[in-house]
Amino acid sequence: NELTGSIPSEIGILAKLDRVDLHDNFLKGSIPTTIFQNEMSVFDISNNELTGEIPSEIGMLSNSLIKFQANANFLDGTIPTEVGLLNQLENLELHHNQINGEFPREMEHTYRLHILHVEGNQLSGNLPNFQYLTNLQQIVLGENYISGPIPEEIGGLQILSVLDLQKNQMTGQVPSEVENCSKLNEINLHGNMFTGHIPSGIGDLVDLKYLDASSNLLTGQLPTTMQQLRAIHTLRLENNNMSGSIPFSFIQNMRGLKNLSLAFNQFDFTLDENFINFVSHMEVISLTGNNINGSFRVPPSTTGVATNITQLHVGRNCLSGTLPSAFGMYLPYLTDIDFSAEEQCPKKCFKKDEDCLRSQTESEMYLCEGTRFEFHEESFGGLEEEACVTQLGFYGPLPFEYVRFSYVKKLNLSGNALTGSIPAIYEGALPLLEELDLSNNEFSGRIPFGLASIGGSSTNPEDVAIYLANNNFNASDALAPHSVCEFANFDLRHDHTYCPRARSYLQSLFEGTKGSDWRNNRNWEDEYQHHCNYDGVVCNSDSSLVLALSLSNNGLSGRLPAQLGKLKSLRRLILQDNDIRGIIPTEISELTNLNHLDLAYNLLDGEIPDGLSNIAPNLESLKLHGNRLHGAINGINHSITETSASKLSTFVADCGHPSEAETPVVCEGCTMCCNANGVCEARINERRYVILSGVESESLRYTILGLGLLVFCCVSSLASSLLRRARNSQLHRNVDFRRIVGYDSIYSLLLREKWSGRIMAVLIALIQVITFYIFYEESILDFEREDYFNVA
């Protein structure tokens, strides 16, 4: 149901009420004390939102209450001592609340109690005395703060089937009296501080199916009597201090065993070709972090017998040798493989001149090849050559079968001495893989592009982890495929040697603007290509910074990505004459080094971001026309009109009429306004300045006018002087000055004797000076520099 509100106190007046079942609702408030005035036998209020303490009035049901279930609420306080009065109680379930304090001693009187579930609370103190609770079948008290030992009286609970004390703070040894609980089929002691040995009598619990004593402080060996546990399904003893040999010969007899975890102890064992035969009936085998040595071999006689095994963890031991190539044939359904190496294995020393000539083991033969011996060589007084190395782990090439597993989710081969290239990974290989760890090996060559397809075609790069650090990939060609670099959990993702960040940002532009449809996308689709070789990209001399991106008239569509704003070194961004849609991302304002921004003639819409004022100080040209943008460009206007040092010489926007948008762009500082008809007109702004060698434009105007008048006066004076001299000399008869100046030139009028001609020439010269001045005022100054394209 979906009942809400509180439990009505009037229920208590129903004197003959036998059962109250309100579980799985949304009831709130406290338990009313009057509800216990009847003779009910079942009170179930589990899975609600009740608060407060368990009322002491519950003791009024001493002769009737059989089952009390209040689990999964928000109850607090202590267990009331009146619970001890419930002499008919068989089932007490208070788990997953916020109940605190110690168990009341009065609970020892609930003789009929069968099930005690109080896990997931805040109980403390010692366990109650179970001496008189001989009817208990289930004790589940995990995830509390219970301390102290397991009482010896527990041996009297001969029908106990479940003992769950996990995740408490209990100490002491596991009492040998547990062997008297002959009906036990589940023991969970995980996450406590138990010490000592596992009692040998554990083997008498022939019905035991689940034993978890992991994450304690247990010592000693596995008792040989455990081979009698024919029904056991799960045996977990990881994270203890146990030692001795792992008796796989009798573990083989535990035919019901499916889950074996002995990881992170100090067990000794030599792995041989019989290992798979010993464990072929299991599903999960975890032996990580022990002192296991030997080589991993899968003999042909085991073909098909290990189809049950799904998880095999033998990493962080002292194994060595080559990886078996036909591994997948014998273990086809593996989902989790851990063959990582351990750095703390004991060293082995041998002499090159003696032992390398008569090498017996594979690892010795491997070390004696080529220069490997010299790599590990240590000098002993210069008298003899001797190599002392730790166990190498697995070495040699990685067989291609290891990248063909159909069901593997985790593959860990880290810390070994695997060499050669990582085998090619074809599309569809490793379709379920979630984690691949090949770090700390000696792999060379390229990082394979096929890694981008692991986990299947629907893989989310956020869900797959790839670890390849500390290998010997080619230094001259170290770039990882850019698709692999997009995996959030790729350990080389932030190493610019393998995954340059600028390439990732440019690829986001490529994907966001449908790069596969560009007119020219040379090198953009090459997974291994450096981004400085992309068409339209210009970098500095050492290819460390992207300085220019020019993709005008290149068929870009889609939207501009926010990642474009992370190309901080960019000075030129030219994307004009494309079909880019959407808004101008505000992140563009982070390109504070930008000199030229051209987004003209696209399909951009929305408001022009105010943040463009951040890039105004260094801008020399800004072109936003031919779009559907609207709003006021306040930041840029302020920069132009208030900052006399602005470098912006070309500023074009759609500020004309009619406009594609509902209202034209408001742009007081634009040098040119365009409209929806494609007509652009220049604008004059009285406050606009242009800096040329430190001279302001207003001063330049007067300079131009003054020079024009000065030149005119000089020419007029020179012409008059020549005429006077010519009248008095033979030169006038022999030289035709008008022919020199040009008969059709207006300046020839200055050489006429009539003043009307001279006045006309003066007027025409003044008109030319004024025309030049007007041209200067009306022109759009886009100064071309010699280093215009040399942005480095």
CSV table of C-alpha atoms in Angstrom, one decimal, residues 505 508-509 512 559-568 583-591:
chain,number,residue,atom,x,y,z
A,505,TYR,CA,39.7,20.3,-27.9
A,508,SER,CA,35.4,18.3,-30.1
A,509,LEU,CA,35.1,20.9,-32.8
A,512,GLY,CA,30.5,19.1,-33.0
A,559,ARG,CA,27.4,23.8,-33.2
A,560,LEU,CA,30.5,25.3,-31.8
A,561,PRO,CA,31.7,23.3,-28.7
A,562,ALA,CA,32.5,24.9,-25.4
A,563,GLN,CA,35.9,23.2,-25.4
A,564,LEU,CA,37.0,25.7,-28.1
A,565,GLY,CA,37.5,28.2,-25.3
A,566,LYS,CA,40.2,26.0,-23.8
A,567,LEU,CA,42.6,26.8,-26.7
A,568,LYS,CA,44.1,29.6,-24.6
A,583,ILE,CA,24.8,30.4,-30.1
A,584,ILE,CA,28.3,31.7,-29.7
A,585,PRO,CA,29.5,29.7,-26.6
A,586,THR,CA,30.4,32.0,-23.7
A,587,GLU,CA,33.7,30.1,-23.4
A,588,ILE,CA,35.0,32.0,-26.5
A,589,SER,CA,35.5,34.9,-24.0
A,590,GLU,CA,38.3,32.8,-22.5
A,591,LEU,CA,40.5,33.2,-25.6
